[in-house]
């Protein structure tokens, strides 16, 4: 059973004396429309001659169009016509050397080099397996290459595992409150960390029920104060700090500097706004809960039990599913872990599959 509680944050109005707000930049007029149905476009890259590469992650295909968005070629899709170049999971599209592009396929953990004509020329190995899902862009930030040819992206944060307390009380992994942005050298396969930024961390607790079951309680802040990051054209990495509206810069030569606070206007969240926010959040979470219930075991989601034989000396975890045929959709009828190293590997596999 899962129980959810929401923690709302009130924003208090605070005028900024002597500062003016940044100018508003209007969006330009629409110059072209596509007649080709699109599912969900995540990235668009411009090529010479007005051509465009489009990544449709919902239909799982990469299209090459002209300046009027007329489709010239299907570069990658999930059919045999392109040798199944688009795998079973959402992929990423990012600019590469010159006018070429890279298509990241998390399914095969590879990166396809696309030339300006829309042809796949070669395949490269993706960086670390645990980071490949962060190369598709979107909520994790848009990866890119710096002036030295290093791939800059958000890496997977480290989850700390803890052994169960005395008496066999289950313990969830400790969720981090920050994530690193790294630079990966494709030639030497070396990696260095450029900096960290704050991410949302759920507050989850586990209690043992009298019947031996497990209850997970999650407290979620619906409007958390977090950071973000972006890669500039010259290779500078910008860390946008949400707590005080400023930007920390990491220059290509390694120097660091902190920018001034950016003027902004606080917006008060009144009672009506809080009620609407809570209602919409509860509705979305209930929909996710129903989806988990439909895909789980008999009367609920796959069950997980963690216990420590002999106290904290070891770990045993059993995941039991109950979909058609009594099999868990991820790990089969039963999955057992009996040591902390195995637990680390298991949790990493669970996070990877949950992100699919």
PDB file of C-alpha atoms in Angstrom, residues 72-226:
ATOM      1  CA  UNK A  72      12.548  14.032 -47.494  1.00  0.00           C
ATOM      2  CA  UNK A  73      13.599  10.818 -45.775  1.00  0.00           C
ATOM      3  CA  UNK A  74      13.049   8.656 -42.723  1.00  0.00           C
ATOM      4  CA  UNK A  75      16.500   8.510 -41.150  1.00  0.00           C
ATOM      5  CA  UNK A  76      15.638   6.085 -38.355  1.00  0.00           C
ATOM      6  CA  UNK A  77      12.506   4.295 -37.218  1.00  0.00           C
ATOM      7  CA  UNK A  78      11.467   1.046 -35.571  1.00  0.00           C
ATOM      8  CA  UNK A  79      10.787  -0.823 -38.830  1.00  0.00           C
ATOM      9  CA  UNK A  80      13.001  -2.952 -41.027  1.00  0.00           C
ATOM     10  CA  UNK A  81      13.190  -0.201 -43.674  1.00  0.00           C
ATOM     11  CA  UNK A  82      15.935   1.503 -41.648  1.00  0.00           C
ATOM     12  CA  UNK A  83      17.264  -1.705 -40.088  1.00  0.00           C
ATOM     13  CA  UNK A  84      15.393  -0.902 -36.877  1.00  0.00           C
ATOM     14  CA  UNK A  85      17.749   2.023 -36.236  1.00  0.00           C
ATOM     15  CA  UNK A  86      15.319   3.467 -33.674  1.00  0.00           C
ATOM     16  CA  UNK A  87      15.152   1.043 -30.755  1.00  0.00           C
ATOM     17  CA  UNK A  88      12.301   0.202 -28.443  1.00  0.00           C
ATOM     18  CA  UNK A  89      12.943   3.198 -26.171  1.00  0.00           C
ATOM     19  CA  UNK A  90      12.955   6.956 -26.661  1.00  0.00           C
ATOM     20  CA  UNK A  91      16.178   8.187 -28.250  1.00  0.00           C
ATOM     21  CA  UNK A  92      18.049  11.477 -28.259  1.00  0.00           C
ATOM     22  CA  UNK A  93      19.283  13.764 -31.035  1.00  0.00           C
ATOM     23  CA  UNK A  94      22.146  16.219 -30.581  1.00  0.00           C
ATOM     24  CA  UNK A  95      24.532  18.173 -32.826  1.00  0.00           C
ATOM     25  CA  UNK A  96      27.962  16.680 -33.476  1.00  0.00           C
ATOM     26  CA  UNK A  97      31.040  17.758 -35.407  1.00  0.00           C
ATOM     27  CA  UNK A  98      30.504  20.112 -38.316  1.00  0.00           C
ATOM     28  CA  UNK A  99      27.004  19.669 -39.674  1.00  0.00           C
ATOM     29  CA  UNK A 100      26.616  16.070 -38.510  1.00  0.00           C
ATOM     30  CA  UNK A 101      24.386  14.840 -35.700  1.00  0.00           C
ATOM     31  CA  UNK A 102      24.282  12.013 -33.182  1.00  0.00           C
ATOM     32  CA  UNK A 103      21.276   9.845 -32.514  1.00  0.00           C
ATOM     33  CA  UNK A 104      21.482   8.187 -29.091  1.00  0.00           C
ATOM     34  CA  UNK A 105      19.822   4.766 -28.891  1.00  0.00           C
ATOM     35  CA  UNK A 106      19.521   3.692 -25.226  1.00  0.00           C
ATOM     36  CA  UNK A 107      18.313   0.225 -26.251  1.00  0.00           C
ATOM     37  CA  UNK A 108      21.640  -0.685 -27.856  1.00  0.00           C
ATOM     38  CA  UNK A 109      23.676   1.812 -25.786  1.00  0.00           C
ATOM     39  CA  UNK A 110      25.082   3.220 -29.014  1.00  0.00           C
ATOM     40  CA  UNK A 111      25.251   6.552 -30.857  1.00  0.00           C
ATOM     41  CA  UNK A 112      24.604   6.755 -34.603  1.00  0.00           C
ATOM     42  CA  UNK A 113      26.474   9.420 -36.592  1.00  0.00           C
ATOM     43  CA  UNK A 114      24.138  11.116 -39.118  1.00  0.00           C
ATOM     44  CA  UNK A 115      25.714  13.144 -41.941  1.00  0.00           C
ATOM     45  CA  UNK A 116      24.206  16.368 -43.402  1.00  0.00           C
ATOM     46  CA  UNK A 117      22.408  14.300 -46.066  1.00  0.00           C
ATOM     47  CA  UNK A 118      20.557  12.321 -43.408  1.00  0.00           C
ATOM     48  CA  UNK A 119      22.573   9.123 -43.874  1.00  0.00           C
ATOM     49  CA  UNK A 120      23.788   6.993 -40.950  1.00  0.00           C
ATOM     50  CA  UNK A 121      27.540   6.726 -41.468  1.00  0.00           C
ATOM     51  CA  UNK A 122      28.873   4.901 -38.427  1.00  0.00           C
ATOM     52  CA  UNK A 123      28.050   3.785 -34.909  1.00  0.00           C
ATOM     53  CA  UNK A 124      29.853   4.713 -31.709  1.00  0.00           C
ATOM     54  CA  UNK A 125      29.623   3.330 -28.213  1.00  0.00           C
ATOM     55  CA  UNK A 126      27.681   5.492 -25.771  1.00  0.00           C
ATOM     56  CA  UNK A 127      29.272   6.647 -22.491  1.00  0.00           C
ATOM     57  CA  UNK A 128      28.672   4.828 -19.232  1.00  0.00           C
ATOM     58  CA  UNK A 129      25.641   2.485 -19.308  1.00  0.00           C
ATOM     59  CA  UNK A 130      24.082   4.076 -16.218  1.00  0.00           C
ATOM     60  CA  UNK A 131      24.069   7.480 -17.957  1.00  0.00           C
ATOM     61  CA  UNK A 132      22.687   6.596 -21.379  1.00  0.00           C
ATOM     62  CA  UNK A 133      19.099   7.571 -20.520  1.00  0.00           C
ATOM     63  CA  UNK A 134      20.288  11.069 -19.596  1.00  0.00           C
ATOM     64  CA  UNK A 135      21.491  11.636 -23.166  1.00  0.00           C
ATOM     65  CA  UNK A 136      17.994  11.870 -24.651  1.00  0.00           C
ATOM     66  CA  UNK A 137      17.457  15.431 -23.387  1.00  0.00           C
ATOM     67  CA  UNK A 138      14.252  16.760 -21.885  1.00  0.00           C
ATOM     68  CA  UNK A 139      13.947  16.986 -18.084  1.00  0.00           C
ATOM     69  CA  UNK A 140      17.585  15.969 -17.603  1.00  0.00           C
ATOM     70  CA  UNK A 141      18.872  18.880 -19.681  1.00  0.00           C
ATOM     71  CA  UNK A 142      20.147  18.923 -23.251  1.00  0.00           C
ATOM     72  CA  UNK A 143      23.584  17.349 -23.722  1.00  0.00           C
ATOM     73  CA  UNK A 144      26.115  18.712 -26.182  1.00  0.00           C
ATOM     74  CA  UNK A 145      29.799  18.995 -27.028  1.00  0.00           C
ATOM     75  CA  UNK A 146      32.240  21.597 -25.778  1.00  0.00           C
ATOM     76  CA  UNK A 147      35.094  23.165 -27.741  1.00  0.00           C
ATOM     77  CA  UNK A 148      37.404  20.247 -26.861  1.00  0.00           C
ATOM     78  CA  UNK A 149      34.967  17.677 -28.236  1.00  0.00           C
ATOM     79  CA  UNK A 150      33.870  16.386 -24.850  1.00  0.00           C
ATOM     80  CA  UNK A 151      30.274  15.283 -24.389  1.00  0.00           C
ATOM     81  CA  UNK A 152      28.659  17.352 -21.633  1.00  0.00           C
ATOM     82  CA  UNK A 153      25.609  15.890 -19.932  1.00  0.00           C
ATOM     83  CA  UNK A 154      23.898  15.274 -16.606  1.00  0.00           C
ATOM     84  CA  UNK A 155      25.151  12.052 -15.076  1.00  0.00           C
ATOM     85  CA  UNK A 156      23.198   9.656 -12.925  1.00  0.00           C
ATOM     86  CA  UNK A 157      23.318  10.721  -9.258  1.00  0.00           C
ATOM     87  CA  UNK A 158      24.626   8.230  -6.736  1.00  0.00           C
ATOM     88  CA  UNK A 159      22.074   6.382  -4.600  1.00  0.00           C
ATOM     89  CA  UNK A 160      23.312   5.356  -1.176  1.00  0.00           C
ATOM     90  CA  UNK A 161      22.258   1.930   0.021  1.00  0.00           C
ATOM     91  CA  UNK A 162      21.861   1.111   3.705  1.00  0.00           C
ATOM     92  CA  UNK A 163      21.483  -2.249   5.395  1.00  0.00           C
ATOM     93  CA  UNK A 164      18.173  -2.909   7.198  1.00  0.00           C
ATOM     94  CA  UNK A 165      17.971  -1.845  10.810  1.00  0.00           C
ATOM     95  CA  UNK A 166      17.925  -4.384  13.608  1.00  0.00           C
ATOM     96  CA  UNK A 167      14.769  -6.442  13.541  1.00  0.00           C
ATOM     97  CA  UNK A 168      14.592  -6.551   9.763  1.00  0.00           C
ATOM     98  CA  UNK A 169      12.890  -3.162   9.191  1.00  0.00           C
ATOM     99  CA  UNK A 170      13.135  -2.408   5.454  1.00  0.00           C
ATOM    100  CA  UNK A 171      15.246   0.557   4.375  1.00  0.00           C
ATOM    101  CA  UNK A 172      14.877   2.413   1.087  1.00  0.00           C
ATOM    102  CA  UNK A 173      17.935   3.789  -0.714  1.00  0.00           C
ATOM    103  CA  UNK A 174      18.843   7.352   0.221  1.00  0.00           C
ATOM    104  CA  UNK A 175      17.845   9.637  -2.620  1.00  0.00           C
ATOM    105  CA  UNK A 176      20.406  12.355  -3.468  1.00  0.00           C
ATOM    106  CA  UNK A 177      19.526  16.050  -3.480  1.00  0.00           C
ATOM    107  CA  UNK A 178      21.961  16.946  -6.261  1.00  0.00           C
ATOM    108  CA  UNK A 179      23.168  15.581  -9.592  1.00  0.00           C
ATOM    109  CA  UNK A 180      26.497  16.056 -11.389  1.00  0.00           C
ATOM    110  CA  UNK A 181      27.135  17.531 -14.823  1.00  0.00           C
ATOM    111  CA  UNK A 182      30.095  15.740 -16.392  1.00  0.00           C
ATOM    112  CA  UNK A 183      32.341  16.016 -19.453  1.00  0.00           C
ATOM    113  CA  UNK A 184      33.096  12.742 -21.237  1.00  0.00           C
ATOM    114  CA  UNK A 185      35.977  12.330 -23.691  1.00  0.00           C
ATOM    115  CA  UNK A 186      34.869   9.858 -26.373  1.00  0.00           C
ATOM    116  CA  UNK A 187      38.446   9.189 -27.505  1.00  0.00           C
ATOM    117  CA  UNK A 188      40.010   8.395 -24.138  1.00  0.00           C
ATOM    118  CA  UNK A 189      36.749   7.302 -22.415  1.00  0.00           C
ATOM    119  CA  UNK A 190      37.692   9.543 -19.489  1.00  0.00           C
ATOM    120  CA  UNK A 191      35.252  11.608 -17.450  1.00  0.00           C
ATOM    121  CA  UNK A 192      35.465  14.626 -15.162  1.00  0.00           C
ATOM    122  CA  UNK A 193      32.825  16.460 -13.142  1.00  0.00           C
ATOM    123  CA  UNK A 194      32.100  20.086 -14.040  1.00  0.00           C
ATOM    124  CA  UNK A 195      29.736  20.806 -11.151  1.00  0.00           C
ATOM    125  CA  UNK A 196      26.567  19.886  -9.304  1.00  0.00           C
ATOM    126  CA  UNK A 197      23.031  21.237  -9.278  1.00  0.00           C
ATOM    127  CA  UNK A 198      20.108  20.706  -6.914  1.00  0.00           C
ATOM    128  CA  UNK A 199      17.330  18.291  -7.897  1.00  0.00           C
ATOM    129  CA  UNK A 200      14.058  17.320  -6.284  1.00  0.00           C
ATOM    130  CA  UNK A 201      14.419  14.645  -3.621  1.00  0.00           C
ATOM    131  CA  UNK A 202      11.313  12.764  -2.471  1.00  0.00           C
ATOM    132  CA  UNK A 203      10.991  12.005   1.222  1.00  0.00           C
ATOM    133  CA  UNK A 204      10.116   8.316   1.488  1.00  0.00           C
ATOM    134  CA  UNK A 205       9.788   6.191   4.614  1.00  0.00           C
ATOM    135  CA  UNK A 206       9.108   2.487   5.066  1.00  0.00           C
ATOM    136  CA  UNK A 207       7.270   0.895   7.974  1.00  0.00           C
ATOM    137  CA  UNK A 208       6.684  -2.753   8.765  1.00  0.00           C
ATOM    138  CA  UNK A 209       3.012  -3.720   9.075  1.00  0.00           C
ATOM    139  CA  UNK A 210       1.748  -6.141  11.761  1.00  0.00           C
ATOM    140  CA  UNK A 211       0.960  -8.717   9.088  1.00  0.00           C
ATOM    141  CA  UNK A 212       4.547  -8.629   7.860  1.00  0.00           C
ATOM    142  CA  UNK A 213       3.841  -6.409   4.868  1.00  0.00           C
ATOM    143  CA  UNK A 214       5.514  -3.141   3.986  1.00  0.00           C
ATOM    144  CA  UNK A 215       4.014   0.349   3.833  1.00  0.00           C
ATOM    145  CA  UNK A 216       5.780   3.075   1.844  1.00  0.00           C
ATOM    146  CA  UNK A 217       4.946   6.714   2.581  1.00  0.00           C
ATOM    147  CA  UNK A 218       6.089   9.442   0.209  1.00  0.00           C
ATOM    148  CA  UNK A 219       5.981  13.155   1.007  1.00  0.00           C
ATOM    149  CA  UNK A 220       6.232  15.187  -2.167  1.00  0.00           C
ATOM    150  CA  UNK A 221       6.766  18.910  -2.576  1.00  0.00           C
ATOM    151  CA  UNK A 222       4.686  19.811  -5.669  1.00  0.00           C
ATOM    152  CA  UNK A 223       6.645  23.020  -6.330  1.00  0.00           C
ATOM    153  CA  UNK A 224      10.201  22.344  -5.182  1.00  0.00           C
ATOM    154  CA  UNK A 225      13.013  24.875  -5.482  1.00  0.00           C
ATOM    155  CA  UNK A 226      15.575  23.229  -7.743  1.00  0.00           C
TER     156      UNK A 226
END
